Tab-separated table of C-alpha atoms and ligand atoms in Angstrom:
chain	number	residue	atom	x	y	z
H	239	MET	CA	36.619	-71.047	-57.343
H	240	LYS	CA	38.003	-68.607	-59.891
H	241	ILE	CA	36.937	-64.934	-59.809
H	242	LEU	CA	37.776	-62.455	-62.558
H	243	VAL	CA	38.540	-58.936	-61.353
H	244	THR	CA	38.664	-56.366	-64.148
H	245	GLY	CA	40.701	-53.325	-63.157
H	246	GLY	CA	42.145	-55.457	-60.370
H	247	LEU	CA	45.306	-53.376	-60.095
H	248	GLY	CA	43.369	-50.166	-59.414
H	249	PHE	CA	42.582	-48.665	-56.022
H	250	ILE	CA	39.380	-50.509	-55.080
H	251	GLY	CA	40.152	-53.495	-57.324
H	252	SER	CA	43.470	-54.333	-55.648
H	253	HIS	CA	41.960	-54.210	-52.154
H	254	THR	CA	39.112	-56.432	-53.319
H	255	VAL	CA	41.634	-58.945	-54.663
H	256	ILE	CA	43.065	-59.169	-51.132
H	257	ALA	CA	39.586	-59.657	-49.627
H	258	LEU	CA	38.847	-62.426	-52.171
H	259	GLN	CA	42.146	-64.206	-51.542
H	260	LYS	CA	41.519	-64.057	-47.805
H	261	LYS	CA	38.272	-65.975	-48.364
H	262	GLY	CA	40.126	-68.618	-50.389
H	263	TYR	CA	39.127	-67.561	-53.912
H	264	GLU	CA	41.495	-67.897	-56.826
H	265	VAL	CA	41.778	-64.535	-58.554
H	266	ILE	CA	42.500	-63.648	-62.146
H	267	ILE	CA	43.040	-59.988	-62.968
H	268	ILE	CA	42.557	-58.138	-66.241
H	269	ASP	CA	43.927	-54.599	-66.329
H	270	ASN	CA	45.154	-52.368	-69.153
H	271	LEU	CA	47.575	-50.543	-66.788
H	272	SER	CA	46.256	-47.166	-67.985
H	273	ASN	CA	45.846	-45.913	-64.419
H	274	SER	CA	47.702	-48.571	-62.447
H	275	SER	CA	51.042	-50.307	-62.304
H	276	LEU	CA	52.504	-53.803	-62.168
H	277	LYS	CA	54.015	-52.818	-58.818
H	278	VAL	CA	50.518	-53.288	-57.370
H	279	LEU	CA	50.787	-56.987	-58.205
H	280	GLU	CA	53.902	-57.134	-56.021
H	281	GLY	CA	52.043	-55.300	-53.239
H	282	ILE	CA	49.211	-57.837	-53.406
H	283	THR	CA	51.681	-60.713	-53.270
H	284	SER	CA	53.493	-59.309	-50.260
H	285	ILE	CA	50.210	-59.061	-48.340
H	286	SER	CA	48.630	-62.396	-49.268
H	287	PHE	CA	51.701	-64.456	-50.292
H	288	LYS	CA	49.683	-65.399	-53.356
H	289	THR	CA	50.252	-63.907	-56.794
H	290	PRO	CA	47.012	-63.629	-58.722
H	291	GLU	CA	47.009	-64.625	-62.368
H	292	PHE	CA	47.326	-61.451	-64.440
H	293	GLU	CA	46.579	-60.633	-68.059
H	294	LYS	CA	47.250	-57.202	-69.527
H	295	LEU	CA	44.147	-56.652	-71.577
H	296	ASP	CA	42.016	-53.698	-72.579
H	297	LEU	CA	38.305	-54.498	-72.401
H	298	ARG	CA	37.771	-52.515	-75.605
H	299	ASP	CA	39.841	-55.168	-77.400
H	300	LYS	CA	36.846	-57.263	-78.471
H	301	LEU	CA	38.859	-60.058	-80.014
H	302	GLY	CA	41.328	-60.233	-77.133
H	303	LEU	CA	38.442	-60.410	-74.666
H	304	LYS	CA	36.762	-63.199	-76.593
H	305	GLU	CA	40.009	-65.169	-76.619
H	306	PHE	CA	40.400	-64.564	-72.887
H	307	PHE	CA	36.999	-66.097	-72.136
H	308	VAL	CA	37.616	-69.042	-74.445
H	309	LYS	CA	40.605	-69.838	-72.225
H	310	HIS	CA	38.788	-69.080	-68.947
H	311	GLN	CA	35.377	-70.759	-69.151
H	312	ASP	CA	35.784	-71.729	-65.503
H	313	VAL	CA	35.324	-68.175	-64.154
H	314	SER	CA	32.544	-68.365	-61.513
H	315	GLY	CA	32.083	-64.628	-61.014
H	316	VAL	CA	33.213	-61.266	-62.344
H	317	ILE	CA	33.832	-58.095	-60.350
H	318	HIS	CA	33.991	-55.272	-62.846
H	319	PHE	CA	36.067	-52.261	-61.776
H	320	ALA	CA	37.861	-51.375	-65.007
H	321	ALA	CA	36.579	-47.913	-65.942
H	322	SER	CA	37.567	-44.265	-66.121
H	323	LYS	CA	36.579	-42.272	-63.051
H	324	ALA	CA	37.552	-38.603	-63.253
H	325	VAL	CA	34.498	-36.347	-63.388
H	326	GLY	CA	36.344	-33.344	-64.911
H	327	GLU	CA	38.101	-35.413	-67.564
H	328	SER	CA	34.746	-36.924	-68.544
H	329	VAL	CA	33.384	-33.442	-69.289
H	330	GLU	CA	36.395	-32.705	-71.516
H	331	ASN	CA	36.476	-36.084	-73.230
H	332	PRO	CA	33.016	-37.672	-73.027
H	333	LEU	CA	33.606	-40.138	-75.850
H	334	LEU	CA	36.543	-41.673	-74.005
H	335	TYR	CA	34.200	-42.261	-71.059
H	336	TYR	CA	31.420	-43.730	-73.176
H	337	GLU	CA	33.931	-46.039	-74.860
H	338	ASN	CA	35.779	-47.099	-71.684
H	339	ASN	CA	32.786	-47.404	-69.411
H	340	ILE	CA	29.937	-48.347	-71.757
H	341	ALA	CA	31.384	-50.078	-74.825
H	342	ALA	CA	33.715	-52.120	-72.591
H	343	LEU	CA	30.814	-53.135	-70.323
H	344	THR	CA	28.747	-54.362	-73.266
H	345	TYR	CA	31.677	-56.435	-74.582
H	346	LEU	CA	32.188	-57.924	-71.146
H	347	LEU	CA	28.491	-58.831	-70.834
H	348	GLN	CA	28.421	-60.343	-74.335
H	349	ASN	CA	31.068	-62.801	-73.163
H	350	LEU	CA	29.649	-63.293	-69.684
H	351	VAL	CA	26.248	-64.473	-70.946
H	352	LYS	CA	27.979	-67.331	-72.763
H	353	LEU	CA	29.692	-68.681	-69.627
H	354	PRO	CA	28.385	-71.611	-67.568
H	355	GLU	CA	28.329	-69.341	-64.462
H	356	GLN	CA	27.016	-65.805	-65.031
H	357	ASN	CA	27.588	-63.532	-62.037
H	358	ILE	CA	28.711	-59.924	-62.067
H	359	ILE	CA	29.267	-57.170	-59.501
H	360	PHE	CA	29.194	-53.671	-60.998
H	361	SER	CA	30.953	-50.600	-59.574
H	362	SER	CA	28.392	-47.849	-59.367
H	363	SER	CA	28.359	-44.609	-57.438
H	364	CYS	CA	26.247	-42.510	-55.092
H	365	THR	CA	26.641	-39.862	-57.784
H	366	VAL	CA	23.520	-41.428	-59.407
H	367	TYR	CA	21.409	-39.783	-56.651
H	368	GLY	CA	22.667	-36.246	-57.365
H	369	GLU	CA	21.507	-33.838	-54.639
H	370	ALA	CA	19.172	-36.184	-52.772
H	371	GLU	CA	16.086	-34.741	-51.072
H	372	ASP	CA	16.173	-37.092	-48.087
H	373	LEU	CA	19.124	-38.048	-45.924
H	374	PRO	CA	20.394	-40.660	-45.343
H	375	ILE	CA	20.025	-41.777	-48.961
H	376	SER	CA	18.271	-45.092	-49.484
H	377	GLU	CA	18.360	-47.220	-52.628
H	378	GLY	CA	14.772	-46.148	-53.322
H	379	ALA	CA	15.818	-42.505	-53.773
H	380	PRO	CA	15.271	-41.300	-57.331
H	381	VAL	CA	18.159	-41.469	-59.782
H	382	LYS	CA	18.722	-37.909	-60.974
H	383	LYS	CA	19.861	-36.663	-64.362
H	384	ALA	CA	23.638	-37.094	-64.280
H	385	MET	CA	25.747	-33.954	-63.913
H	386	SER	CA	28.681	-35.365	-65.907
H	387	PRO	CA	29.359	-37.946	-68.618
H	388	TYR	CA	31.120	-39.997	-65.898
H	389	GLY	CA	27.953	-40.048	-63.757
H	390	ASN	CA	25.920	-40.825	-66.840
H	391	THR	CA	28.067	-43.887	-67.607
H	392	LYS	CA	27.232	-45.274	-64.159
H	393	GLN	CA	23.497	-44.770	-64.714
H	394	ILE	CA	23.592	-46.198	-68.233
H	395	GLY	CA	25.772	-49.067	-66.989
H	396	GLU	CA	23.113	-50.025	-64.453
H	397	GLU	CA	20.427	-49.833	-67.160
H	398	ILE	CA	22.449	-52.005	-69.545
H	399	ILE	CA	22.848	-54.637	-66.834
H	400	THR	CA	19.130	-54.453	-65.889
H	401	ASP	CA	18.095	-55.036	-69.513
H	402	THR	CA	20.636	-57.816	-69.996
H	403	CYS	CA	19.391	-59.557	-66.843
H	404	LYS	CA	15.797	-59.344	-68.141
H	405	ALA	CA	16.838	-61.044	-71.351
H	406	ASN	CA	19.053	-63.681	-69.683
H	407	ASP	CA	17.598	-65.758	-66.860
H	408	LYS	CA	20.984	-67.136	-65.903
H	409	LEU	CA	22.640	-63.764	-65.444
H	410	LYS	CA	22.793	-62.448	-61.871
H	411	ALA	CA	24.086	-59.002	-61.035
H	412	ILE	CA	24.535	-56.627	-58.145
H	413	SER	CA	25.335	-52.965	-58.542
H	414	LEU	CA	27.171	-51.435	-55.594
H	415	ARG	CA	26.720	-47.699	-55.245
H	416	TYR	CA	29.855	-46.494	-53.514
H	417	PHE	CA	29.945	-43.439	-51.327
H	418	ASN	CA	33.477	-42.004	-50.799
H	419	PRO	CA	36.157	-44.714	-50.669
H	420	ILE	CA	39.332	-43.683	-48.825
H	421	GLY	CA	42.258	-45.237	-46.964
H	422	ALA	CA	44.640	-48.010	-47.892
H	423	HIS	CA	45.563	-51.499	-46.805
H	424	PRO	CA	46.850	-51.324	-43.185
H	425	THR	CA	50.184	-52.871	-44.261
H	426	ALA	CA	50.738	-49.846	-46.558
H	427	GLU	CA	51.671	-52.284	-49.351
H	428	ILE	CA	48.813	-51.066	-51.572
H	429	GLY	CA	46.784	-47.855	-51.658
H	430	GLU	CA	45.540	-45.104	-53.938
H	431	LEU	CA	47.829	-43.890	-56.732
H	432	PRO	CA	46.296	-40.665	-58.044
H	433	LEU	CA	47.527	-39.549	-61.474
H	434	GLY	CA	48.792	-35.956	-61.293
H	435	THR	CA	47.078	-33.534	-58.933
H	436	PRO	CA	44.525	-35.403	-56.812
H	437	GLN	CA	40.922	-34.308	-57.322
H	438	ASN	CA	39.649	-36.144	-54.252
H	439	LEU	CA	39.863	-34.825	-50.726
H	440	VAL	CA	41.875	-37.467	-48.872
H	441	PRO	CA	44.779	-37.939	-51.315
H	442	PHE	CA	45.016	-34.147	-51.486
H	443	ILE	CA	45.199	-33.986	-47.699
H	444	THR	CA	47.921	-36.643	-47.397
H	445	GLN	CA	49.964	-35.095	-50.229
H	446	THR	CA	49.720	-31.698	-48.535
H	447	ALA	CA	50.788	-33.101	-45.180
H	448	ILE	CA	53.824	-34.789	-46.733
H	449	GLY	CA	54.812	-31.576	-48.523
H	450	LYS	CA	53.961	-32.501	-52.138
H	451	ARG	CA	51.242	-29.782	-52.177
H	452	LYS	CA	51.441	-26.343	-50.602
H	453	GLU	CA	48.024	-26.311	-48.968
H	454	LEU	CA	44.575	-27.791	-49.222
H	455	SER	CA	41.804	-25.662	-50.672
H	456	VAL	CA	38.516	-26.278	-48.879
H	457	PHE	CA	35.818	-25.750	-51.489
H	458	GLY	CA	33.302	-23.494	-49.757
H	459	ASP	CA	32.318	-22.921	-46.130
H	460	ASN	CA	28.938	-21.342	-46.750
H	461	TYR	CA	26.876	-24.465	-47.385
H	462	PRO	CA	23.766	-25.071	-45.267
H	463	THR	CA	25.563	-27.521	-42.945
H	464	GLU	CA	26.672	-27.170	-39.343
H	465	ASP	CA	30.181	-25.885	-40.124
H	466	GLY	CA	29.380	-24.685	-43.656
H	467	THR	CA	31.425	-27.352	-45.492
H	468	CYS	CA	30.030	-30.253	-47.544
H	469	ILE	CA	29.159	-33.579	-45.992
H	470	ARG	CA	30.133	-36.985	-47.369
H	471	ASP	CA	30.170	-40.599	-46.273
H	472	TYR	CA	33.826	-41.715	-46.220
H	473	ILE	CA	34.267	-45.479	-46.243
H	474	HIS	CA	37.469	-47.446	-45.676
H	475	VAL	CA	38.474	-49.165	-48.908
H	476	MET	CA	38.845	-52.530	-47.102
H	477	ASP	CA	35.239	-52.305	-45.862
H	478	LEU	CA	34.182	-51.562	-49.429
H	479	ALA	CA	36.331	-54.457	-50.708
H	480	GLU	CA	34.645	-56.866	-48.294
H	481	ALA	CA	31.207	-55.688	-49.477
H	482	HIS	CA	32.128	-56.934	-52.971
H	483	VAL	CA	32.930	-60.393	-51.663
H	484	VAL	CA	29.636	-60.770	-49.776
H	485	ALA	CA	27.688	-59.388	-52.741
H	486	LEU	CA	29.331	-61.895	-55.060
H	487	GLU	CA	28.655	-64.727	-52.617
H	488	ARG	CA	24.997	-63.699	-52.521
H	489	ILE	CA	24.535	-64.078	-56.269
H	490	MET	CA	26.765	-67.150	-56.601
H	491	SER	CA	24.754	-68.972	-53.961
H	492	SER	CA	21.474	-67.843	-55.614
H	493	LYS	CA	20.210	-66.343	-52.362
H	494	SER	CA	18.601	-63.459	-54.212
H	495	LYS	CA	15.203	-63.842	-55.864
H	496	GLU	CA	15.763	-60.872	-58.157
H	497	ASN	CA	18.515	-61.267	-60.707
H	498	PHE	CA	19.502	-57.597	-60.469
H	499	GLU	CA	19.871	-55.786	-57.163
H	500	VAL	CA	21.316	-52.469	-56.022
H	501	PHE	CA	23.018	-51.720	-52.695
H	502	ASN	CA	24.442	-48.579	-51.163
H	503	VAL	CA	27.907	-49.079	-49.755
H	504	GLY	CA	28.776	-46.497	-47.141
H	505	THR	CA	29.136	-46.183	-43.390
H	506	GLY	CA	25.924	-44.229	-42.842
H	507	ILE	CA	27.936	-41.488	-41.137
H	508	GLY	CA	28.206	-38.026	-42.656
H	509	SER	CA	31.449	-36.085	-42.117
H	510	SER	CA	32.142	-32.514	-43.175
H	511	VAL	CA	35.368	-31.447	-44.883
H	512	LEU	CA	36.455	-29.795	-41.620
H	513	ASP	CA	35.634	-33.013	-39.702
H	514	VAL	CA	37.924	-34.910	-42.074
H	515	ILE	CA	40.728	-32.378	-41.595
H	516	LYS	CA	40.433	-32.622	-37.798
H	517	ALA	CA	40.285	-36.424	-37.886
H	518	PHE	CA	43.347	-36.479	-40.138
H	519	GLU	CA	45.293	-34.195	-37.801
H	520	SER	CA	44.569	-36.385	-34.821
H	521	ALA	CA	45.219	-39.672	-36.706
H	522	SER	CA	48.552	-38.450	-38.116
H	523	GLY	CA	49.761	-35.985	-35.504
H	524	GLU	CA	50.391	-33.516	-38.366
H	525	ASN	CA	49.111	-29.966	-38.742
H	526	LEU	CA	47.385	-29.501	-42.064
H	527	LYS	CA	47.714	-26.238	-43.973
H	528	TYR	CA	44.415	-25.269	-45.550
H	529	LYS	CA	42.458	-22.262	-46.741
H	530	ILE	CA	38.810	-21.712	-47.582
H	531	VAL	CA	38.160	-20.965	-51.257
H	532	ASP	CA	35.070	-20.720	-53.492
H	533	ARG	CA	32.686	-23.607	-53.900
H	534	ARG	CA	33.585	-26.238	-56.530
H	535	PRO	CA	30.920	-26.297	-59.261
H	536	GLY	CA	28.834	-29.455	-59.242
H	537	ASP	CA	29.397	-30.400	-55.578
H	538	VAL	CA	26.310	-31.623	-53.734
H	539	VAL	CA	25.781	-30.265	-50.224
H	540	ALA	CA	25.435	-33.567	-48.396
H	541	ALA	CA	25.431	-37.277	-49.219
H	542	TYR	CA	25.518	-40.188	-46.815
H	543	ALA	CA	24.098	-43.657	-47.087
H	544	ASP	CA	21.159	-45.410	-45.562
H	545	THR	CA	22.957	-48.717	-45.076
H	546	GLN	CA	20.024	-50.782	-43.784
H	547	LYS	CA	19.528	-52.751	-46.985
H	548	ALA	CA	23.206	-53.743	-47.168
H	549	ASN	CA	23.286	-54.486	-43.434
H	550	LYS	CA	20.185	-56.690	-43.489
H	551	THR	CA	20.285	-58.295	-46.908
H	552	LEU	CA	24.015	-58.677	-47.439
H	553	GLY	CA	24.816	-59.090	-43.755
H	554	TRP	CA	27.577	-56.555	-44.260
H	555	LYS	CA	28.449	-53.486	-42.223
H	556	ALA	CA	31.398	-51.101	-42.429
H	557	LYS	CA	33.548	-51.711	-39.358
H	558	ARG	CA	36.515	-49.367	-39.719
H	559	SER	CA	36.397	-45.767	-38.441
H	560	LEU	CA	37.183	-42.541	-40.281
H	561	GLY	CA	40.270	-42.171	-38.054
H	562	GLN	CA	41.490	-45.656	-39.008
H	563	ALA	CA	40.974	-44.936	-42.715
H	564	LEU	CA	42.889	-41.657	-42.476
H	565	LYS	CA	45.694	-43.295	-40.517
H	566	ASP	CA	46.016	-46.001	-43.185
H	567	ALA	CA	45.943	-43.370	-45.956
H	568	TRP	CA	48.709	-41.486	-44.137
H	569	GLU	CA	50.890	-44.579	-43.639
H	570	TRP	CA	50.482	-45.321	-47.346
H	571	GLU	CA	51.475	-41.771	-48.307
H	572	LYS	CA	54.580	-41.991	-46.129
H	573	SER	CA	55.549	-45.350	-47.633
H	574	GLN	CA	55.274	-43.841	-51.138
H	575	ASP	CA	57.532	-40.992	-50.133
H	576	LYS	CA	60.265	-43.480	-49.189
H	577	SER	CA	60.001	-45.612	-52.332
S	188	WQD	C1	34.824	-34.637	-51.093
S	188	WQD	C2	34.563	-33.307	-50.430
S	188	WQD	C3	34.715	-31.440	-51.906
S	188	WQD	C4	38.976	-31.795	-52.749
S	188	WQD	C5	33.582	-38.451	-55.356
S	188	WQD	C6	34.079	-38.855	-56.723
S	188	WQD	C7	32.953	-38.983	-57.677
S	188	WQD	C8	31.857	-39.868	-57.128
S	188	WQD	C9	31.453	-39.469	-55.782
S	188	WQD	C10	32.804	-41.982	-57.784
S	188	WQD	C11	33.703	-32.369	-51.271
S	188	WQD	C12	35.789	-31.358	-50.851
S	188	WQD	C13	37.710	-32.002	-52.265
S	188	WQD	C14	39.700	-30.637	-52.342
S	188	WQD	C15	37.833	-30.000	-50.962
S	188	WQD	N1	32.224	-41.229	-56.969
S	188	WQD	N2	37.143	-31.116	-51.382
S	188	WQD	N3	39.097	-29.785	-51.454
S	188	WQD	O1	33.014	-34.841	-54.680
S	188	WQD	O2	32.125	-36.582	-53.139
S	188	WQD	O3	33.089	-37.143	-55.419
S	188	WQD	O4	32.594	-39.346	-54.933
S	188	WQD	O5	32.611	-42.939	-58.297
S	188	WQD	O6	33.445	-39.455	-58.846
S	188	WQD	O7	35.015	-37.919	-57.190
S	188	WQD	O8	34.565	-36.508	-53.519
S	188	WQD	O9	36.840	-36.406	-52.622
S	188	WQD	O10	36.264	-35.007	-54.639
S	188	WQD	O11	35.307	-34.414	-52.406
S	188	WQD	O12	37.334	-29.186	-50.168
S	188	WQD	O13	40.840	-30.397	-52.766
S	188	WQD	O14	35.818	-32.623	-50.250
S	188	WQD	O15	34.201	-30.146	-52.164
S	188	WQD	O16	32.904	-31.656	-50.377
S	188	WQD	P1	33.118	-36.191	-54.163
S	188	WQD	P2	35.831	-35.606	-53.353
């Protein structure tokens, strides 16, 4: 069975390709290489001994996309990762985000609804919940007004898919709302490749430990949490990757009654920034240099997932620990330093 992975050379995409190959799927990747590299294809091959089919294509290229689907009518499912993901950049350049994340999604769906098999998994984010009133956060929690154009594209993306499902009986979709994906493949052949200075906590930690950054700034220690730092739900990227495969299998086997469903993908465990630092130090054996600075505007105090729906309905549960994820992230960082 052939699965199309858009953005399949990116961080979560590449790990999902591995999870798909492990289950015997044939994978075809589309990526425009704007935030990824062909080296990732080599990394995938050295893990799975299978090179996925690859086409360099930008989803905004309407004609190119149409031609792609004319050639690949036999795609049984699509996992759609290709999108821009930097919150700050989206505030500076909102139109880029609306074009990359919204226009591209509509073009993809226009082609998908003409295929014999119409299944799509959408990359969404816990950012749609904003500062949730109840913890852990369940899928029933209200979607809040987005704080950034990036967050807005995830909300609008879900709405576009909902409406398209209503108008097309054959279309089945699942939106996965990710909490905080971290880590790397345990072989250290693939991992996260942040462009420039990392905005996310874990790549900043590993780059500091290796000496690429002077020290980590911890954004605020006066939040209403036990140690005063913010709480997040950090999930190993391979656990997240495997959630995509089970979600796709659910819609491909028509197990769901609804043709659009939403699932939280997290571990259900909340960790503070200081917890992550301590866990990193013990996983790596390194001492991390850090200082407490002002809060970062826009950060929510705490977010962690109620995972019951994913556990029961998808039969999926995160199985890797925070320590394992940080160890894998560290091994990946060290392997990058050598190359
Ligand atoms: C985690 C914690 C920071 C960096 C991410 C994505 C966002 C969305 C949700 C995407 C926070 C603290 C960070 C640093 C720090 N998902 N921190 N020093 O904010 O939860 O957002 O997940 O689809 O797009 O960015 O993740 O890794 O940026 O921060 O103290 O240098 O670490 O304040 O508490 P966040 P993050």
